mmCIF file of C-alpha atoms and ligand atoms in Angstrom:
data_model
loop_
_atom_site.group_PDB
_atom_site.id
_atom_site.type_symbol
_atom_site.label_atom_id
_atom_site.label_comp_id
_atom_site.label_asym_id
_atom_site.label_seq_id
_atom_site.Cartn_x
_atom_site.Cartn_y
_atom_site.Cartn_z
ATOM 1 C CA UNK O 1192 -4.752 -20.675 -10.793
ATOM 2 C CA UNK O 1193 -2.876 -17.438 -11.241
ATOM 3 C CA UNK O 1194 -2.448 -15.446 -8.060
ATOM 4 C CA UNK O 1195 -3.031 -11.698 -8.071
ATOM 5 C CA UNK O 1196 -2.713 -9.582 -4.944
ATOM 6 C CA UNK O 1197 -4.079 -6.094 -4.517
ATOM 7 C CA UNK O 1198 -2.114 -3.946 -2.075
ATOM 8 C CA UNK O 1199 -4.549 -1.152 -1.255
ATOM 9 C CA UNK O 1200 -3.489 1.996 0.566
ATOM 10 C CA UNK O 1201 -3.178 5.754 0.475
ATOM 11 C CA UNK O 1202 0.560 5.812 -0.270
ATOM 12 C CA UNK O 1203 0.601 9.529 0.592
ATOM 13 C CA UNK O 1204 3.517 9.146 -0.012
ATOM 14 C CA UNK O 1205 5.022 5.674 -0.384
ATOM 15 C CA UNK O 1206 7.573 4.884 2.350
ATOM 16 C CA UNK O 1207 10.350 2.338 2.713
ATOM 17 C CA UNK O 1208 7.879 0.318 4.824
ATOM 18 C CA UNK O 1209 5.442 -0.080 1.908
ATOM 19 C CA UNK O 1210 8.292 -0.776 -0.510
ATOM 20 C CA UNK O 1211 9.660 -3.506 1.760
ATOM 21 C CA UNK O 1212 6.312 -5.315 2.046
ATOM 22 C CA UNK O 1213 5.664 -5.155 -1.696
ATOM 23 C CA UNK O 1214 9.117 -6.296 -2.806
ATOM 24 C CA UNK O 1215 9.061 -9.190 -0.345
ATOM 25 C CA UNK O 1216 5.663 -10.235 -1.712
ATOM 26 C CA UNK O 1217 6.800 -10.279 -5.365
ATOM 27 C CA UNK O 1218 7.952 -13.949 -5.285
ATOM 28 C CA UNK O 1219 4.641 -14.987 -3.710
ATOM 29 C CA UNK O 1220 2.294 -13.716 -6.449
ATOM 30 C CA UNK O 1221 2.069 -13.774 -10.237
ATOM 31 C CA UNK O 1222 0.968 -10.142 -10.155
ATOM 32 C CA UNK O 1223 0.693 -7.446 -7.503
ATOM 33 C CA UNK O 1224 -1.536 -4.433 -8.088
ATOM 34 C CA UNK O 1225 -0.484 -1.530 -5.882
ATOM 35 C CA UNK O 1226 -3.726 0.434 -5.820
ATOM 36 C CA UNK O 1227 -4.355 3.874 -4.359
ATOM 37 C CA UNK O 1228 -7.796 3.927 -2.772
ATOM 38 C CA UNK O 1229 -9.335 7.324 -3.486
ATOM 39 C CA UNK O 1230 -10.977 8.691 -0.374
ATOM 40 C CA UNK O 1231 -13.571 11.344 -1.269
ATOM 41 C CA UNK O 1232 -13.631 12.710 2.287
ATOM 42 C CA UNK O 1233 -9.896 13.020 2.733
ATOM 43 C CA UNK O 1234 -7.869 15.611 0.866
ATOM 44 C CA UNK O 1235 -4.419 14.087 0.366
ATOM 45 C CA UNK O 1236 -1.052 15.773 0.857
ATOM 46 C CA UNK O 1237 0.052 14.655 -2.613
ATOM 47 C CA UNK O 1238 -2.413 14.392 -5.501
ATOM 48 C CA UNK O 1239 -3.390 10.969 -6.801
ATOM 49 C CA UNK O 1240 -1.391 11.727 -9.976
ATOM 50 C CA UNK O 1241 1.753 12.499 -7.959
ATOM 51 C CA UNK O 1242 1.340 9.380 -5.816
ATOM 52 C CA UNK O 1243 0.867 7.246 -8.949
ATOM 53 C CA UNK O 1244 4.067 8.708 -10.397
ATOM 54 C CA UNK O 1245 6.025 7.953 -7.206
ATOM 55 C CA UNK O 1246 4.768 4.347 -7.244
ATOM 56 C CA UNK O 1247 5.569 3.937 -10.947
ATOM 57 C CA UNK O 1248 9.097 5.208 -10.343
ATOM 58 C CA UNK O 1249 9.718 2.831 -7.440
ATOM 59 C CA UNK O 1250 8.311 -0.310 -9.071
ATOM 60 C CA UNK O 1251 9.401 0.235 -12.677
ATOM 61 C CA UNK O 1252 12.104 -2.487 -12.319
ATOM 62 C CA UNK O 1253 9.467 -5.096 -11.414
ATOM 63 C CA UNK O 1254 7.373 -6.312 -14.378
ATOM 64 C CA UNK O 1255 4.829 -8.138 -12.206
ATOM 65 C CA UNK O 1256 3.956 -5.019 -10.187
ATOM 66 C CA UNK O 1257 1.147 -2.904 -11.630
ATOM 67 C CA UNK O 1258 0.186 0.562 -10.358
ATOM 68 C CA UNK O 1259 -3.431 1.768 -10.313
ATOM 69 C CA UNK O 1260 -6.010 3.771 -8.374
ATOM 70 C CA UNK O 1261 -9.646 3.049 -7.590
ATOM 71 C CA UNK O 1262 -12.651 4.426 -5.798
ATOM 72 C CA UNK O 1263 -15.336 2.466 -4.010
ATOM 73 C CA UNK O 1264 -15.006 -0.744 -2.072
ATOM 74 C CA UNK O 1265 -11.696 -2.587 -2.174
ATOM 75 C CA UNK O 1266 -13.527 -5.906 -2.649
ATOM 76 C CA UNK O 1267 -15.348 -4.533 -5.716
ATOM 77 C CA UNK O 1268 -12.015 -3.472 -7.139
ATOM 78 C CA UNK O 1269 -10.658 -6.977 -6.400
ATOM 79 C CA UNK O 1270 -13.581 -8.598 -8.225
ATOM 80 C CA UNK O 1271 -13.096 -6.290 -11.201
ATOM 81 C CA UNK O 1272 -9.382 -7.026 -11.488
ATOM 82 C CA UNK O 1273 -9.673 -10.755 -10.788
ATOM 83 C CA UNK O 1274 -7.572 -10.458 -7.631
ATOM 84 C CA UNK O 1275 -7.329 -13.540 -5.442
ATOM 85 C CA UNK O 1276 -5.606 -11.895 -2.472
ATOM 86 C CA UNK O 1277 -5.380 -8.634 -0.572
ATOM 87 C CA UNK O 1278 -1.899 -7.861 0.737
ATOM 88 C CA UNK O 1279 -1.322 -5.736 3.848
ATOM 89 C CA UNK O 1280 1.562 -4.978 6.161
ATOM 90 C CA UNK O 1281 1.579 -5.259 9.941
ATOM 91 C CA UNK O 1282 3.705 -3.068 12.180
ATOM 92 C CA UNK O 1283 2.161 -3.306 15.639
ATOM 93 C CA UNK O 1284 -0.637 -4.956 17.575
ATOM 94 C CA UNK O 1285 -2.702 -1.823 16.852
ATOM 95 C CA UNK O 1286 -2.248 -2.506 13.130
ATOM 96 C CA UNK O 1287 -3.321 -6.091 13.759
ATOM 97 C CA UNK O 1288 -6.596 -5.079 15.428
ATOM 98 C CA UNK O 1289 -7.388 -2.568 12.690
ATOM 99 C CA UNK O 1290 -6.469 -4.945 9.881
ATOM 100 C CA UNK O 1291 -8.243 -7.901 11.449
ATOM 101 C CA UNK O 1292 -11.650 -6.227 11.319
ATOM 102 C CA UNK O 1293 -11.183 -4.960 7.758
ATOM 103 C CA UNK O 1294 -10.026 -8.389 6.575
ATOM 104 C CA UNK O 1295 -12.911 -10.161 8.284
ATOM 105 C CA UNK O 1296 -15.463 -7.763 6.785
ATOM 106 C CA UNK O 1297 -13.860 -8.083 3.353
ATOM 107 C CA UNK O 1298 -14.045 -11.882 3.635
ATOM 108 C CA UNK O 1299 -17.754 -11.597 4.424
ATOM 109 C CA UNK O 1300 -18.331 -9.244 1.475
ATOM 110 C CA UNK O 1301 -16.276 -11.365 -0.922
ATOM 111 C CA UNK O 1302 -15.714 -14.928 0.325
ATOM 112 C CA UNK O 1303 -13.292 -15.796 -2.493
ATOM 113 C CA UNK O 1304 -10.732 -13.214 -1.373
ATOM 114 C CA UNK O 1305 -7.965 -14.033 1.121
ATOM 115 C CA UNK O 1306 -6.103 -11.288 2.945
ATOM 116 C CA UNK O 1307 -2.459 -12.032 3.646
ATOM 117 C CA UNK O 1308 -0.209 -10.087 5.982
ATOM 118 C CA UNK O 1309 3.528 -9.665 6.033
ATOM 119 C CA UNK O 1310 5.239 -8.415 9.167
ATOM 120 C CA UNK O 1311 7.285 -5.293 8.763
ATOM 121 C CA UNK O 1312 11.045 -5.395 9.184
ATOM 122 C CA UNK O 1313 11.844 -4.074 12.686
ATOM 123 C CA UNK O 1314 13.580 -0.977 11.308
ATOM 124 C CA UNK O 1315 10.326 0.133 9.648
ATOM 125 C CA UNK O 1316 7.886 -0.530 12.459
ATOM 126 C CA UNK O 1317 7.757 3.139 13.531
ATOM 127 C CA UNK O 1318 7.433 4.412 9.991
ATOM 128 C CA UNK O 1319 4.292 5.714 8.334
ATOM 129 C CA UNK O 1320 3.401 8.231 5.642
ATOM 130 C CA UNK O 1321 2.365 10.885 8.148
ATOM 131 C CA UNK O 1322 5.933 10.977 9.549
ATOM 132 C CA UNK O 1323 7.163 11.758 6.036
ATOM 133 C CA UNK O 1324 4.481 14.429 5.549
ATOM 134 C CA UNK O 1325 5.419 16.095 8.845
ATOM 135 C CA UNK O 1326 9.082 16.186 7.889
ATOM 136 C CA UNK O 1327 8.188 17.751 4.529
ATOM 137 C CA UNK O 1328 5.836 20.336 6.105
ATOM 138 C CA UNK O 1329 8.657 21.521 8.324
ATOM 139 C CA UNK O 1330 11.292 21.667 5.627
ATOM 140 C CA UNK O 1331 13.197 18.527 6.674
ATOM 141 C CA UNK O 1332 14.703 15.799 4.510
ATOM 142 C CA UNK O 1333 12.745 12.515 4.516
ATOM 143 C CA UNK O 1334 15.318 10.629 2.383
ATOM 144 C CA UNK O 1335 15.944 7.970 5.062
ATOM 145 C CA UNK O 1336 12.258 7.028 5.069
ATOM 146 C CA UNK O 1337 11.355 6.897 1.390
ATOM 147 C CA UNK O 1338 12.531 4.562 -1.387
ATOM 148 C CA UNK O 1339 16.039 5.199 -2.692
ATOM 149 C CA UNK O 1340 16.263 7.714 -5.528
ATOM 150 C CA UNK O 1341 12.655 8.893 -5.174
ATOM 151 C CA UNK O 1342 12.183 12.655 -5.426
ATOM 152 C CA UNK O 1343 8.958 13.862 -3.825
ATOM 153 C CA UNK O 1344 8.050 16.695 -6.193
HETATM 154 P P1 ADP G 804 -3.885 3.462 4.977
HETATM 155 O O1 ADP G 804 -4.337 2.032 5.011
HETATM 156 O O2 ADP G 804 -4.249 4.249 6.181
HETATM 157 O O3 ADP G 804 -4.121 4.161 3.701
HETATM 158 P P2 ADP G 804 -1.168 3.182 4.226
HETATM 159 O O4 ADP G 804 -1.476 3.507 2.848
HETATM 160 O O5 ADP G 804 -0.006 3.888 4.831
HETATM 161 O O6 ADP G 804 -2.329 3.383 5.188
HETATM 162 O O7 ADP G 804 -0.890 1.643 4.425
HETATM 163 C C1 ADP G 804 -1.243 0.635 3.542
HETATM 164 C C2 ADP G 804 -0.690 -0.671 4.077
HETATM 165 O O8 ADP G 804 0.703 -0.547 4.258
HETATM 166 C C3 ADP G 804 -1.235 -1.100 5.432
HETATM 167 O O9 ADP G 804 -1.377 -2.496 5.442
HETATM 168 C C4 ADP G 804 -0.174 -0.708 6.392
HETATM 169 O O10 ADP G 804 -0.169 -1.527 7.552
HETATM 170 C C5 ADP G 804 1.053 -0.965 5.543
HETATM 171 N N1 ADP G 804 2.187 -0.192 6.033
HETATM 172 C C6 ADP G 804 2.280 1.139 6.168
HETATM 173 N N2 ADP G 804 3.485 1.494 6.669
HETATM 174 C C7 ADP G 804 4.173 0.333 6.864
HETATM 175 C C8 ADP G 804 5.469 -0.005 7.387
HETATM 176 N N3 ADP G 804 6.296 0.949 7.833
HETATM 177 N N4 ADP G 804 5.815 -1.311 7.443
HETATM 178 C C9 ADP G 804 4.952 -2.262 7.014
HETATM 179 N N5 ADP G 804 3.731 -2.019 6.534
HETATM 180 C C10 ADP G 804 3.335 -0.740 6.448
#
């Protein structure tokens, strides 16, 4: 059976931490869909269109990585796309607790789906998108924290 993973997230914007998890997962799956979950209640820093463009730029060298966005439940999106797995990254024990409950609920909602976790590389364990947004808000340069060559415009 062909294995498709959905990596859901806000990616507002993508960081080196996300990039690391996704590139390490490429050999594990036939296809990875990096999917921006649209949150109606949360106004993003970057628009969905901008975030999609950043993701397309970063993953253009990888033919098995597909970029998309969705609204509604992640498990419904997984059913629609024929995904077999949900991929997530773990940085800390706080991530683990948060991810554990989501994964267990998703399993209940859609028993055929398996969530798999990859541990972050130690150098990325303090990194998240809000760090990058803060740097940008205050006129700093986030280049060390975002994928190489990516321009956040
Ligand atoms: P959210 O789920 O709040 O939208 P993100 O879009 O930032 O958050 O995260 C999506 C996924 O990427 C989550 O599984 C998260 O744990 C993972 N992730 C985020 N930053 C990192 C990082 N620095 N290293 C590893 N995984 C990360």
